[in-house]
Amino acid sequence: MHTDITKVAVLIPALDPDEKLPQYLDALEEAGFCHMLIIDDGSHADRQPIFDAIEKRATCRVLHHEVNRGKGAALKTGYHELMEHAPGIQWVLTADSDGQHTAADCLKVCEAAFAGQDALYLGSRDFSLDFIPPKSRFGNRCTSAVFKLLYGTWLPDTQTGLRVFAASHLPMMIETAGERYEYEMNVLIACSRKKLPMIPVTIETIYENNNEGTHFHPIRDSYRIYKVILGNFIRFIASSLVCVLIDQAAAALLAEWLLPLLGMTDRTTILWVSGFAARLISACCNFYINKQLVFSLKQHTGRAAVKYALLCILIICLSNAGVSLLTALGAARWIAKLLCDTLLSIVSYRLQRSWVFQEVET
């Protein structure tokens, strides 16, 4: 192993654990892990003897939430603790308490992290296996596909709790929004935006008793996760629609009232000037809305504006070229326009997220 395993902190959020948790800690100790932090996320009183026994271990510490606050909140409690009281820790490994992540797999993901680049390493389960519950297989594949479409990275297991990263990334992990299961998806999006690579490492796929021990609520927590994945894109589309209305209203106002009032009488000139001015107004509005409300860029407005203008020119050229090609092949113009603009809206979103409104390290 290329890095001392004693420099790894293992962080385990736990809600109402059973006897599997002490057994799991035994296996981690045997594997060489000696800094383990367990977060009791508001477990019932009848589970406290388990935590009391864990606290007696020399390798373990336990922190308690008085009430259940969610997996994201539990992880952040652990991250704060590590930042403030574990200065010698170089790596952080997060794992679930329900027996899905073996000690051997924890070592495997650590090995990959120690030997590789600065990245977030993800223990990735194989959802193609026959014994995987169909709802888990379908849900994970859908989530992976949507994440790839919007954020450009294929992750076979977006919901894995087995993750390893350098301790230097603890501030980013703490700053990332989310208190419950949606937090882990927010981390992936934050890594994507900050261009921190995310590297899957294949691990054993364990589903005991059809995964009945999980605290994941299929409807409620899936809603939270997809709200995170799609939230920015939905705001992006809403921004575009609002600016279409602004464009139409500005063009009508200029053509029917303001330009004639200023003495312009030639109808062709009025249409050209009003169209160009309206597009400029709507583009400025779209840039401001996307900067403030969609991508929340707080720096380098001038640089972002130049990139945005270049992207607008590119999208217009690609749209015109695509519509011309499809109509030449026999497609109706409105169908060609709809197809091109739908595809280009995804392209525009990804480029605005990763290039136009990309935060620059200072």
mmCIF file of C-alpha atoms in Angstrom:
data_model
loop_
_atom_site.group_PDB
_atom_site.id
_atom_site.type_symbol
_atom_site.label_atom_id
_atom_site.label_comp_id
_atom_site.label_asym_id
_atom_site.label_seq_id
_atom_site.Cartn_x
_atom_site.Cartn_y
_atom_site.Cartn_z
ATOM 1 C CA MET A 1 0.000 0.000 0.000
ATOM 2 C CA HIS A 2 1.415 3.391 -0.996
ATOM 3 C CA THR A 3 0.051 5.393 1.939
ATOM 4 C CA ASP A 4 -0.136 4.553 5.628
ATOM 5 C CA ILE A 5 -3.619 3.174 6.376
ATOM 6 C CA THR A 6 -3.370 4.817 9.796
ATOM 7 C CA LYS A 7 -3.776 8.180 8.029
ATOM 8 C CA VAL A 8 -7.303 7.202 6.922
ATOM 9 C CA ALA A 9 -10.355 8.216 8.953
ATOM 10 C CA VAL A 10 -13.393 5.977 8.502
ATOM 11 C CA LEU A 11 -16.671 7.873 8.913
ATOM 12 C CA ILE A 12 -19.863 5.858 9.392
ATOM 13 C CA PRO A 13 -23.293 7.495 9.828
ATOM 14 C CA ALA A 14 -25.629 5.157 11.687
ATOM 15 C CA LEU A 15 -29.356 5.163 12.361
ATOM 16 C CA ASP A 16 -30.742 2.360 14.537
ATOM 17 C CA PRO A 17 -27.901 -0.075 13.776
ATOM 18 C CA ASP A 18 -28.022 -3.759 14.751
ATOM 19 C CA GLU A 19 -25.306 -6.241 15.705
ATOM 20 C CA LYS A 20 -23.841 -5.980 12.182
ATOM 21 C CA LEU A 21 -22.204 -2.650 13.033
ATOM 22 C CA PRO A 22 -19.897 -4.017 15.794
ATOM 23 C CA GLN A 23 -19.066 -6.962 13.535
ATOM 24 C CA TYR A 24 -18.253 -4.562 10.729
ATOM 25 C CA LEU A 25 -15.990 -2.527 13.012
ATOM 26 C CA ASP A 26 -14.197 -5.754 13.973
ATOM 27 C CA ALA A 27 -13.486 -6.429 10.307
ATOM 28 C CA LEU A 28 -12.260 -2.866 9.741
ATOM 29 C CA GLU A 29 -9.925 -3.133 12.718
ATOM 30 C CA GLU A 30 -8.546 -6.420 11.408
ATOM 31 C CA ALA A 31 -7.943 -4.713 8.046
ATOM 32 C CA GLY A 32 -5.790 -2.106 9.779
ATOM 33 C CA PHE A 33 -8.145 0.872 10.092
ATOM 34 C CA CYS A 34 -7.591 2.530 13.464
ATOM 35 C CA HIS A 35 -9.450 5.871 13.249
ATOM 36 C CA MET A 36 -13.192 5.273 13.066
ATOM 37 C CA LEU A 37 -15.817 7.914 13.728
ATOM 38 C CA ILE A 38 -19.426 6.783 14.085
ATOM 39 C CA ILE A 39 -22.268 9.305 13.997
ATOM 40 C CA ASP A 40 -25.394 8.229 15.881
ATOM 41 C CA ASP A 41 -28.033 10.081 13.879
ATOM 42 C CA GLY A 42 -30.812 10.131 16.466
ATOM 43 C CA SER A 43 -31.150 6.378 16.968
ATOM 44 C CA HIS A 44 -33.791 4.961 19.329
ATOM 45 C CA ALA A 45 -32.901 4.486 22.975
ATOM 46 C CA ASP A 46 -32.894 0.691 22.670
ATOM 47 C CA ARG A 47 -29.892 0.940 20.314
ATOM 48 C CA GLN A 48 -27.764 2.974 22.712
ATOM 49 C CA PRO A 49 -26.075 -0.115 24.241
ATOM 50 C CA ILE A 50 -24.557 -0.760 20.816
ATOM 51 C CA PHE A 51 -23.053 2.730 20.740
ATOM 52 C CA ASP A 52 -21.941 2.429 24.376
ATOM 53 C CA ALA A 53 -20.003 -0.710 23.518
ATOM 54 C CA ILE A 54 -18.478 0.939 20.441
ATOM 55 C CA GLU A 55 -17.279 3.905 22.490
ATOM 56 C CA LYS A 56 -15.175 1.559 24.607
ATOM 57 C CA ARG A 57 -13.054 0.635 21.586
ATOM 58 C CA ALA A 58 -9.701 2.367 21.367
ATOM 59 C CA THR A 59 -10.127 2.741 17.597
ATOM 60 C CA CYS A 60 -13.570 4.356 17.682
ATOM 61 C CA ARG A 61 -15.314 7.559 18.644
ATOM 62 C CA VAL A 62 -19.052 8.147 18.662
ATOM 63 C CA LEU A 63 -20.857 11.461 18.188
ATOM 64 C CA HIS A 64 -24.585 11.716 18.831
ATOM 65 C CA HIS A 65 -27.419 13.674 17.245
ATOM 66 C CA GLU A 66 -30.282 14.096 19.692
ATOM 67 C CA VAL A 67 -32.789 13.658 16.857
ATOM 68 C CA ASN A 68 -32.550 12.199 13.380
ATOM 69 C CA ARG A 69 -31.175 14.912 11.080
ATOM 70 C CA GLY A 70 -30.378 12.899 7.961
ATOM 71 C CA LYS A 71 -27.383 11.211 6.373
ATOM 72 C CA GLY A 72 -25.984 14.425 4.918
ATOM 73 C CA ALA A 73 -26.125 16.150 8.301
ATOM 74 C CA ALA A 74 -24.453 13.159 9.957
ATOM 75 C CA LEU A 75 -21.625 13.184 7.424
ATOM 76 C CA LYS A 76 -21.099 16.914 7.909
ATOM 77 C CA THR A 77 -20.953 16.456 11.697
ATOM 78 C CA GLY A 78 -18.177 13.937 11.097
ATOM 79 C CA TYR A 79 -16.380 16.197 8.645
ATOM 80 C CA HIS A 80 -16.394 19.087 11.124
ATOM 81 C CA GLU A 81 -15.020 16.800 13.811
ATOM 82 C CA LEU A 82 -12.206 15.574 11.560
ATOM 83 C CA MET A 83 -11.238 19.093 10.511
ATOM 84 C CA GLU A 84 -11.123 20.368 14.084
ATOM 85 C CA HIS A 85 -9.711 17.403 15.967
ATOM 86 C CA ALA A 86 -7.865 15.115 13.550
ATOM 87 C CA PRO A 87 -5.096 17.185 11.909
ATOM 88 C CA GLY A 88 -3.003 14.116 11.088
ATOM 89 C CA ILE A 89 -5.673 12.532 8.899
ATOM 90 C CA GLN A 90 -4.825 12.586 5.185
ATOM 91 C CA TRP A 91 -7.755 10.611 3.745
ATOM 92 C CA VAL A 92 -11.422 10.230 4.583
ATOM 93 C CA LEU A 93 -13.419 7.081 3.870
ATOM 94 C CA THR A 94 -17.198 7.094 4.279
ATOM 95 C CA ALA A 95 -19.120 3.842 4.556
ATOM 96 C CA ASP A 96 -22.634 2.686 5.436
ATOM 97 C CA SER A 97 -23.461 0.837 8.643
ATOM 98 C CA ASP A 98 -25.739 -1.799 7.098
ATOM 99 C CA GLY A 99 -23.112 -4.287 5.923
ATOM 100 C CA GLN A 100 -23.052 -3.352 2.224
ATOM 101 C CA HIS A 101 -19.392 -2.301 2.226
ATOM 102 C CA THR A 102 -16.905 -4.983 3.213
ATOM 103 C CA ALA A 103 -13.584 -4.219 4.874
ATOM 104 C CA ALA A 104 -11.845 -5.717 1.821
ATOM 105 C CA ASP A 105 -13.673 -3.278 -0.439
ATOM 106 C CA CYS A 106 -12.752 -0.372 1.838
ATOM 107 C CA LEU A 107 -9.112 -1.363 1.424
ATOM 108 C CA LYS A 108 -9.599 -1.739 -2.335
ATOM 109 C CA VAL A 109 -10.987 1.778 -2.753
ATOM 110 C CA CYS A 110 -8.217 3.159 -0.509
ATOM 111 C CA GLU A 111 -5.594 1.405 -2.624
ATOM 112 C CA ALA A 112 -7.013 3.044 -5.747
ATOM 113 C CA ALA A 113 -7.009 6.457 -4.065
ATOM 114 C CA PHE A 114 -3.462 6.105 -2.723
ATOM 115 C CA ALA A 115 -2.087 5.076 -6.118
ATOM 116 C CA GLY A 116 -4.131 7.480 -8.242
ATOM 117 C CA GLN A 117 -4.795 11.141 -8.864
ATOM 118 C CA ASP A 118 -6.530 13.653 -6.653
ATOM 119 C CA ALA A 119 -10.157 12.603 -7.052
ATOM 120 C CA LEU A 120 -13.301 11.337 -5.372
ATOM 121 C CA TYR A 121 -13.160 7.537 -5.445
ATOM 122 C CA LEU A 122 -16.508 5.741 -5.460
ATOM 123 C CA GLY A 123 -17.098 2.125 -4.503
ATOM 124 C CA SER A 124 -19.274 1.052 -7.430
ATOM 125 C CA ARG A 125 -21.708 -1.868 -7.240
ATOM 126 C CA ASP A 126 -22.645 -3.957 -10.297
ATOM 127 C CA PHE A 127 -26.358 -3.406 -10.870
ATOM 128 C CA SER A 128 -26.513 -5.863 -13.775
ATOM 129 C CA LEU A 129 -26.354 -8.902 -11.475
ATOM 130 C CA ASP A 130 -29.408 -11.145 -11.385
ATOM 131 C CA PHE A 131 -30.133 -10.806 -7.676
ATOM 132 C CA ILE A 132 -30.343 -6.997 -7.721
ATOM 133 C CA PRO A 133 -33.915 -5.862 -6.938
ATOM 134 C CA PRO A 134 -35.474 -4.614 -10.207
ATOM 135 C CA LYS A 135 -36.456 -1.256 -8.706
ATOM 136 C CA SER A 136 -32.846 -0.694 -7.599
ATOM 137 C CA ARG A 137 -31.445 -1.672 -11.011
ATOM 138 C CA PHE A 138 -33.888 0.513 -12.941
ATOM 139 C CA GLY A 139 -33.606 3.470 -10.575
ATOM 140 C CA ASN A 140 -29.836 3.478 -10.571
ATOM 141 C CA ARG A 141 -29.531 3.182 -14.343
ATOM 142 C CA CYS A 142 -31.963 6.060 -14.835
ATOM 143 C CA THR A 143 -30.067 8.219 -12.377
ATOM 144 C CA SER A 144 -26.726 7.381 -14.000
ATOM 145 C CA ALA A 145 -28.111 8.228 -17.459
ATOM 146 C CA VAL A 146 -29.570 11.566 -16.340
ATOM 147 C CA PHE A 147 -26.343 12.474 -14.533
ATOM 148 C CA LYS A 148 -24.318 11.641 -17.653
ATOM 149 C CA LEU A 149 -26.647 13.704 -19.848
ATOM 150 C CA LEU A 150 -26.523 16.818 -17.661
ATOM 151 C CA TYR A 151 -23.073 16.623 -16.087
ATOM 152 C CA GLY A 152 -21.013 14.662 -18.603
ATOM 153 C CA THR A 153 -19.727 11.844 -16.372
ATOM 154 C CA TRP A 154 -20.948 8.253 -16.368
ATOM 155 C CA LEU A 155 -21.104 6.924 -12.808
ATOM 156 C CA PRO A 156 -22.341 3.309 -12.573
ATOM 157 C CA ASP A 157 -23.407 3.776 -8.937
ATOM 158 C CA THR A 158 -24.459 7.311 -8.026
ATOM 159 C CA GLN A 159 -25.867 6.314 -4.635
ATOM 160 C CA THR A 160 -22.864 4.488 -3.220
ATOM 161 C CA GLY A 161 -21.961 5.467 0.328
ATOM 162 C CA LEU A 162 -18.430 4.056 0.033
ATOM 163 C CA ARG A 163 -16.301 7.025 -0.928
ATOM 164 C CA VAL A 164 -12.676 8.033 -0.397
ATOM 165 C CA PHE A 165 -11.186 11.491 -0.820
ATOM 166 C CA ALA A 166 -8.240 13.542 0.410
ATOM 167 C CA ALA A 167 -8.801 15.384 3.692
ATOM 168 C CA SER A 168 -7.980 18.636 1.880
ATOM 169 C CA HIS A 169 -11.470 18.438 0.337
ATOM 170 C CA LEU A 170 -13.266 18.480 3.697
ATOM 171 C CA PRO A 171 -14.162 22.218 3.390
ATOM 172 C CA MET A 172 -15.868 21.558 0.049
ATOM 173 C CA MET A 173 -17.749 18.600 1.510
ATOM 174 C CA ILE A 174 -18.980 20.728 4.406
ATOM 175 C CA GLU A 175 -20.024 23.612 2.134
ATOM 176 C CA THR A 176 -22.050 21.345 -0.164
ATOM 177 C CA ALA A 177 -25.791 21.737 0.418
ATOM 178 C CA GLY A 178 -28.072 18.962 1.635
ATOM 179 C CA GLU A 179 -29.003 17.279 4.899
ATOM 180 C CA ARG A 180 -30.421 13.908 3.879
ATOM 181 C CA TYR A 181 -29.887 11.400 1.055
ATOM 182 C CA GLU A 182 -29.820 14.160 -1.552
ATOM 183 C CA TYR A 183 -26.541 15.396 -0.039
ATOM 184 C CA GLU A 184 -24.480 12.644 -1.674
ATOM 185 C CA MET A 185 -25.843 13.608 -5.092
ATOM 186 C CA ASN A 186 -25.029 17.243 -4.371
ATOM 187 C CA VAL A 187 -21.444 16.159 -3.677
ATOM 188 C CA LEU A 188 -21.206 14.558 -7.128
ATOM 189 C CA ILE A 189 -22.553 17.720 -8.757
ATOM 190 C CA ALA A 190 -20.139 19.882 -6.743
ATOM 191 C CA CYS A 191 -17.216 17.693 -7.827
ATOM 192 C CA SER A 192 -18.364 17.946 -11.429
ATOM 193 C CA ARG A 193 -18.531 21.738 -11.264
ATOM 194 C CA LYS A 194 -15.143 22.036 -9.539
ATOM 195 C CA LYS A 195 -13.669 19.560 -12.050
ATOM 196 C CA LEU A 196 -12.616 17.121 -9.347
ATOM 197 C CA PRO A 197 -12.507 13.730 -11.109
ATOM 198 C CA MET A 198 -14.882 11.026 -9.875
ATOM 199 C CA ILE A 199 -13.448 7.540 -10.307
ATOM 200 C CA PRO A 200 -15.569 4.387 -9.839
ATOM 201 C CA VAL A 201 -13.895 1.372 -8.249
ATOM 202 C CA THR A 202 -15.775 -1.910 -8.633
ATOM 203 C CA ILE A 203 -16.729 -3.477 -5.304
ATOM 204 C CA GLU A 204 -18.741 -6.474 -4.135
ATOM 205 C CA THR A 205 -22.486 -6.057 -4.564
ATOM 206 C CA ILE A 206 -24.299 -6.993 -1.356
ATOM 207 C CA TYR A 207 -28.077 -6.929 -0.977
ATOM 208 C CA GLU A 208 -29.021 -8.736 2.215
ATOM 209 C CA ASN A 209 -32.733 -9.554 2.676
ATOM 210 C CA ASN A 210 -33.588 -7.553 -0.443
ATOM 211 C CA ASN A 211 -31.910 -4.534 1.165
ATOM 212 C CA GLU A 212 -34.550 -4.352 3.877
ATOM 213 C CA GLY A 213 -32.127 -2.751 6.349
ATOM 214 C CA THR A 214 -31.861 0.470 4.379
ATOM 215 C CA HIS A 215 -33.418 3.694 5.667
ATOM 216 C CA PHE A 216 -33.817 4.958 2.093
ATOM 217 C CA HIS A 217 -37.449 5.870 1.366
ATOM 218 C CA PRO A 218 -38.076 5.076 -2.346
ATOM 219 C CA ILE A 219 -40.547 7.877 -3.079
ATOM 220 C CA ARG A 220 -39.526 10.639 -0.681
ATOM 221 C CA ASP A 221 -35.762 10.256 -1.065
ATOM 222 C CA SER A 222 -35.910 9.622 -4.823
ATOM 223 C CA TYR A 223 -37.840 12.879 -5.142
ATOM 224 C CA ARG A 224 -35.123 14.675 -3.188
ATOM 225 C CA ILE A 225 -32.373 13.172 -5.329
ATOM 226 C CA TYR A 226 -34.037 13.987 -8.659
ATOM 227 C CA LYS A 227 -34.878 17.444 -7.392
ATOM 228 C CA VAL A 228 -31.128 17.922 -6.930
ATOM 229 C CA ILE A 229 -30.146 16.423 -10.309
ATOM 230 C CA LEU A 230 -32.794 18.245 -12.335
ATOM 231 C CA GLY A 231 -33.204 21.390 -10.235
ATOM 232 C CA ASN A 232 -30.608 23.508 -11.997
ATOM 233 C CA PHE A 233 -31.665 22.304 -15.437
ATOM 234 C CA ILE A 234 -35.313 23.104 -14.726
ATOM 235 C CA ARG A 235 -34.306 26.599 -13.580
ATOM 236 C CA PHE A 236 -32.214 26.891 -16.756
ATOM 237 C CA ILE A 237 -35.207 26.002 -18.951
ATOM 238 C CA ALA A 238 -37.465 28.344 -16.979
ATOM 239 C CA SER A 239 -34.939 31.137 -17.461
ATOM 240 C CA SER A 240 -34.926 30.478 -21.204
ATOM 241 C CA LEU A 241 -38.723 30.541 -21.400
ATOM 242 C CA VAL A 242 -38.933 33.788 -19.438
ATOM 243 C CA CYS A 243 -36.420 35.370 -21.771
ATOM 244 C CA VAL A 244 -38.361 34.208 -24.831
ATOM 245 C CA LEU A 245 -41.318 36.173 -23.467
ATOM 246 C CA ILE A 246 -39.047 39.158 -22.802
ATOM 247 C CA ASP A 247 -37.742 38.922 -26.374
ATOM 248 C CA GLN A 248 -41.242 38.874 -27.864
ATOM 249 C CA ALA A 249 -42.528 41.688 -25.652
ATOM 250 C CA ALA A 250 -39.491 43.895 -26.304
ATOM 251 C CA ALA A 251 -39.700 43.357 -30.076
ATOM 252 C CA ALA A 252 -43.388 44.261 -30.133
ATOM 253 C CA LEU A 253 -42.870 47.322 -27.941
ATOM 254 C CA LEU A 254 -39.999 48.597 -30.059
ATOM 255 C CA ALA A 255 -41.644 47.903 -33.416
ATOM 256 C CA GLU A 256 -45.114 49.207 -32.608
ATOM 257 C CA TRP A 257 -44.363 52.138 -30.328
ATOM 258 C CA LEU A 258 -40.831 53.239 -29.446
ATOM 259 C CA LEU A 259 -39.110 53.222 -32.844
ATOM 260 C CA PRO A 260 -41.990 54.976 -34.665
ATOM 261 C CA LEU A 261 -42.066 57.490 -31.812
ATOM 262 C CA LEU A 262 -38.376 58.203 -32.499
ATOM 263 C CA GLY A 263 -39.192 58.957 -36.134
ATOM 264 C CA MET A 264 -38.323 55.647 -37.780
ATOM 265 C CA THR A 265 -40.812 54.914 -40.571
ATOM 266 C CA ASP A 266 -39.332 52.251 -42.863
ATOM 267 C CA ARG A 267 -41.004 48.971 -41.873
ATOM 268 C CA THR A 268 -38.122 46.727 -42.879
ATOM 269 C CA THR A 269 -35.643 48.804 -40.873
ATOM 270 C CA ILE A 270 -37.994 48.790 -37.887
ATOM 271 C CA LEU A 271 -38.264 44.993 -37.973
ATOM 272 C CA TRP A 272 -34.493 44.511 -38.176
ATOM 273 C CA VAL A 273 -33.679 47.029 -35.434
ATOM 274 C CA SER A 274 -36.451 45.861 -33.109
ATOM 275 C CA GLY A 275 -35.524 42.210 -33.594
ATOM 276 C CA PHE A 276 -31.830 42.778 -32.929
ATOM 277 C CA ALA A 277 -32.457 45.063 -29.934
ATOM 278 C CA ALA A 278 -35.017 42.662 -28.428
ATOM 279 C CA ARG A 279 -32.620 39.735 -28.757
ATOM 280 C CA LEU A 280 -29.874 41.775 -27.091
ATOM 281 C CA ILE A 281 -32.191 42.699 -24.203
ATOM 282 C CA SER A 282 -33.376 39.115 -23.697
ATOM 283 C CA ALA A 283 -29.812 37.787 -23.886
ATOM 284 C CA CYS A 284 -28.670 40.217 -21.180
ATOM 285 C CA CYS A 285 -31.610 39.154 -19.009
ATOM 286 C CA ASN A 286 -30.842 35.486 -19.609
ATOM 287 C CA PHE A 287 -27.177 35.994 -18.730
ATOM 288 C CA TYR A 288 -28.080 37.766 -15.476
ATOM 289 C CA ILE A 289 -30.688 35.180 -14.433
ATOM 290 C CA ASN A 290 -28.387 32.265 -15.193
ATOM 291 C CA LYS A 291 -25.477 33.893 -13.399
ATOM 292 C CA GLN A 292 -27.466 34.726 -10.268
ATOM 293 C CA LEU A 293 -30.148 32.057 -9.962
ATOM 294 C CA VAL A 294 -29.091 29.031 -12.010
ATOM 295 C CA PHE A 295 -25.317 28.731 -11.636
ATOM 296 C CA SER A 296 -24.731 31.204 -8.761
ATOM 297 C CA LEU A 297 -21.493 32.635 -10.115
ATOM 298 C CA LYS A 298 -20.072 35.221 -7.722
ATOM 299 C CA GLN A 299 -16.958 36.265 -9.622
ATOM 300 C CA HIS A 300 -15.539 37.210 -13.030
ATOM 301 C CA THR A 301 -18.707 38.668 -14.557
ATOM 302 C CA GLY A 302 -16.823 40.195 -17.490
ATOM 303 C CA ARG A 303 -15.069 36.974 -18.400
ATOM 304 C CA ALA A 304 -18.324 35.040 -18.128
ATOM 305 C CA ALA A 305 -20.126 37.601 -20.316
ATOM 306 C CA VAL A 306 -17.579 37.190 -23.116
ATOM 307 C CA LYS A 307 -17.882 33.397 -22.931
ATOM 308 C CA TYR A 308 -21.672 33.662 -22.882
ATOM 309 C CA ALA A 309 -21.673 35.845 -26.013
ATOM 310 C CA LEU A 310 -19.408 33.384 -27.838
ATOM 311 C CA LEU A 311 -21.633 30.499 -26.791
ATOM 312 C CA CYS A 312 -24.746 32.300 -28.049
ATOM 313 C CA ILE A 313 -23.140 32.775 -31.447
ATOM 314 C CA LEU A 314 -22.129 29.100 -31.536
ATOM 315 C CA ILE A 315 -25.612 27.877 -30.557
ATOM 316 C CA ILE A 316 -27.299 30.097 -33.176
ATOM 317 C CA CYS A 317 -24.934 28.828 -35.894
ATOM 318 C CA LEU A 318 -25.431 25.184 -34.882
ATOM 319 C CA SER A 319 -29.195 25.628 -34.732
ATOM 320 C CA ASN A 320 -29.362 27.191 -38.199
ATOM 321 C CA ALA A 321 -27.053 24.536 -39.649
ATOM 322 C CA GLY A 322 -29.004 21.697 -38.038
ATOM 323 C CA VAL A 323 -32.386 23.009 -39.190
ATOM 324 C CA SER A 324 -31.064 23.520 -42.731
ATOM 325 C CA LEU A 325 -29.675 19.968 -42.840
ATOM 326 C CA LEU A 326 -32.822 18.316 -41.507
ATOM 327 C CA THR A 327 -35.156 20.268 -43.784
ATOM 328 C CA ALA A 328 -32.936 19.360 -46.743
ATOM 329 C CA LEU A 329 -33.427 15.713 -45.728
ATOM 330 C CA GLY A 330 -37.191 16.173 -45.835
ATOM 331 C CA ALA A 331 -38.111 17.014 -42.223
ATOM 332 C CA ALA A 332 -40.732 19.647 -41.544
ATOM 333 C CA ARG A 333 -39.131 22.895 -40.450
ATOM 334 C CA TRP A 334 -40.925 23.025 -37.094
ATOM 335 C CA ILE A 335 -39.868 19.455 -36.280
ATOM 336 C CA ALA A 336 -36.285 20.223 -37.281
ATOM 337 C CA LYS A 337 -36.316 23.360 -35.149
ATOM 338 C CA LEU A 338 -37.761 21.494 -32.154
ATOM 339 C CA LEU A 339 -35.204 18.670 -32.373
ATOM 340 C CA CYS A 340 -32.216 20.962 -32.816
ATOM 341 C CA ASP A 341 -33.179 23.398 -30.096
ATOM 342 C CA THR A 342 -33.962 20.589 -27.639
ATOM 343 C CA LEU A 343 -30.556 18.981 -28.143
ATOM 344 C CA LEU A 344 -28.776 22.320 -28.130
ATOM 345 C CA SER A 345 -30.468 23.338 -24.882
ATOM 346 C CA ILE A 346 -28.694 20.413 -23.184
ATOM 347 C CA VAL A 347 -25.419 21.339 -24.891
ATOM 348 C CA SER A 348 -25.859 24.962 -23.825
ATOM 349 C CA TYR A 349 -26.633 23.949 -20.239
ATOM 350 C CA ARG A 350 -23.540 21.794 -19.931
ATOM 351 C CA LEU A 351 -21.274 24.424 -21.490
ATOM 352 C CA GLN A 352 -22.705 27.198 -19.334
ATOM 353 C CA ARG A 353 -22.280 25.050 -16.224
ATOM 354 C CA SER A 354 -18.751 23.826 -16.981
ATOM 355 C CA TRP A 355 -17.305 26.779 -18.931
ATOM 356 C CA VAL A 356 -19.252 30.042 -18.970
ATOM 357 C CA PHE A 357 -20.138 30.148 -15.266
ATOM 358 C CA GLN A 358 -17.260 28.015 -13.986
ATOM 359 C CA GLU A 359 -15.788 29.260 -10.714
ATOM 360 C CA VAL A 360 -12.095 30.109 -11.100
ATOM 361 C CA GLU A 361 -9.709 29.363 -8.259
ATOM 362 C CA THR A 362 -8.027 32.511 -6.926
#
